[in-house]
Short mmCIF file of C-alpha atoms in Angstrom, two decimals:
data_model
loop_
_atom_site.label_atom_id
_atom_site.label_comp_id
_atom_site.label_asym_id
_atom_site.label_seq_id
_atom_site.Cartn_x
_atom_site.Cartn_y
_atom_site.Cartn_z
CA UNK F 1 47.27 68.52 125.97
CA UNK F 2 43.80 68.46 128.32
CA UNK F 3 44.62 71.53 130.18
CA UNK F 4 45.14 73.09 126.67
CA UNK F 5 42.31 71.42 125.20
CA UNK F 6 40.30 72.18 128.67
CA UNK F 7 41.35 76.07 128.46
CA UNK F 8 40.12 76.24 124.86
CA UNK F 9 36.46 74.99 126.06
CA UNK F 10 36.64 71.30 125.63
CA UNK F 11 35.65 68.25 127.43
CA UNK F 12 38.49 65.77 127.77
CA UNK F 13 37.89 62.16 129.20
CA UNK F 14 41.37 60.56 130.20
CA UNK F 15 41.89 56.76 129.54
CA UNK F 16 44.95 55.08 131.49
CA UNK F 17 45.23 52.60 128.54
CA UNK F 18 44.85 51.92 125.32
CA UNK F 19 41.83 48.67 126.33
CA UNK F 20 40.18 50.93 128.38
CA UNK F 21 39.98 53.96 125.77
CA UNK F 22 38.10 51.93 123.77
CA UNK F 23 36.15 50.79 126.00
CA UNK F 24 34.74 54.21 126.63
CA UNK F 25 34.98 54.66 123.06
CA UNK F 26 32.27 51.63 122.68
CA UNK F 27 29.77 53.39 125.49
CA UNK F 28 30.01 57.07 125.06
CA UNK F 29 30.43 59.21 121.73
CA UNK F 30 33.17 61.22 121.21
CA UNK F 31 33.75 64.04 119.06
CA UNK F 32 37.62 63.31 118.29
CA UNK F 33 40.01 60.61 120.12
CA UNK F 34 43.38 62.36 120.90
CA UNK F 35 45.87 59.11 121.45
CA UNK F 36 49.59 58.36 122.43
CA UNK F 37 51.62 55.70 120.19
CA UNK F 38 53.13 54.78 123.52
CA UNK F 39 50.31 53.43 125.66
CA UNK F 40 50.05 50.74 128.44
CA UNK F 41 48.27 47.28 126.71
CA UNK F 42 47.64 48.08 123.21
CA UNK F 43 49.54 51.03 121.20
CA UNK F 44 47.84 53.99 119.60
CA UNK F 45 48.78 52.56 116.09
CA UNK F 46 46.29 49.78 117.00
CA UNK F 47 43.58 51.63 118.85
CA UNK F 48 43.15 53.87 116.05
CA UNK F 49 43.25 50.53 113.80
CA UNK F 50 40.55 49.02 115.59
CA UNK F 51 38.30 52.19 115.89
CA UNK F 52 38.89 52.30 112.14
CA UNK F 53 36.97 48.99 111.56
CA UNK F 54 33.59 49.38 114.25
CA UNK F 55 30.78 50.71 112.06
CA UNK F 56 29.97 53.01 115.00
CA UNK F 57 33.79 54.46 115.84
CA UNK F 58 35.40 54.49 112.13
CA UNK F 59 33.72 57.83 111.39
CA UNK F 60 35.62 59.73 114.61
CA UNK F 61 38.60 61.83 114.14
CA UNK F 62 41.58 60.27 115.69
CA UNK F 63 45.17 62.43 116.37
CA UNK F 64 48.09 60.32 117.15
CA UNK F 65 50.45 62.30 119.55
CA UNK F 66 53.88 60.99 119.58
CA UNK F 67 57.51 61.33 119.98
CA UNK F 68 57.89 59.02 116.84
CA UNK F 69 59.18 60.96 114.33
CA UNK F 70 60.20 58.81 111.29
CA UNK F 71 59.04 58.41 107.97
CA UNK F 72 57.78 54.87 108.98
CA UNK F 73 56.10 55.90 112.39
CA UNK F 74 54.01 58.42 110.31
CA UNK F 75 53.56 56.25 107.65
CA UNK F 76 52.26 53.64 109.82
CA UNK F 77 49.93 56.33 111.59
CA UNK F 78 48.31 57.16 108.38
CA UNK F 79 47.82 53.15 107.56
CA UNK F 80 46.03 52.72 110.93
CA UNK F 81 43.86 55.40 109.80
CA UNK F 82 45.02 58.42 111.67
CA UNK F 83 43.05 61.91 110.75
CA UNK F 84 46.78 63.73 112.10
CA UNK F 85 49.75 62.93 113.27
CA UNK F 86 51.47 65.59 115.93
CA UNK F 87 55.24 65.22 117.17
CA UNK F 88 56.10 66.09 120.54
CA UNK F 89 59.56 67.43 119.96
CA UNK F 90 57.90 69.84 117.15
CA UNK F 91 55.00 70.70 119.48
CA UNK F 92 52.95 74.21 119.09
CA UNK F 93 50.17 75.11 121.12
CA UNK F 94 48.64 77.40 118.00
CA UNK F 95 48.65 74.58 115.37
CA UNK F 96 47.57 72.01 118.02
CA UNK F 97 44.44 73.40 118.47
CA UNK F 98 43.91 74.33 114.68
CA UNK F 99 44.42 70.54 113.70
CA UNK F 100 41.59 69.85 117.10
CA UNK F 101 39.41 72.64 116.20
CA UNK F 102 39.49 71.38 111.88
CA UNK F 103 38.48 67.90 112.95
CA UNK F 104 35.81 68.42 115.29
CA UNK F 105 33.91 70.64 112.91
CA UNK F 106 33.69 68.11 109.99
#
């Protein structure tokens, strides 16, 4: 996803967890948080959950990428507060930067 996101003309910052994305989260603005369900430390279900309730975060777009594909997973996505929800296994490169391109506008 960053070199796609790079190619298309966007700055990606790369987090090795999910404690330390939100660390930068808290110190640098962001136009969109593009996060993993399966991270080291926290999961993506709860960094999106905890961006969702900071004043200053709640309003950023955040895209859970995942390999999760149940009802539940997505379900649970959309309860953390998830602006999209992408599947690996259904991946396109086209709609992938549609949903991107959609969020950081608003």
């Amino acid at each position: 996803e960053q070199s796609i996101l790079e190619s298309a003309g966007h700055a990606v910052d790369v987090a090795r967890s999910g404690e330390e994305a939100l660390e930068k989260a808290r110190t640098c603005p962001y136009s969109l948080f593009l996060v993993d369900v399966e991270m080291p430390g926290m999961d993506g279900f709860e960094f999106i959950s905890q961006t969702r309730a900071d004043p200053v975060l709640r309003d950023t777009p955040a895209v859970l990428v995942t390999s999760r594909n149940s009802p539940e997973d997505r379900i649970r996505g959309a309860h953390a507060g998830a602006s999209a929800y992408i599947v690996k296994s259904e991946f396109d490169q086209a709609h992938f930067l549609h949903t991107i391109e959609q969020l950081v506008r608003c």
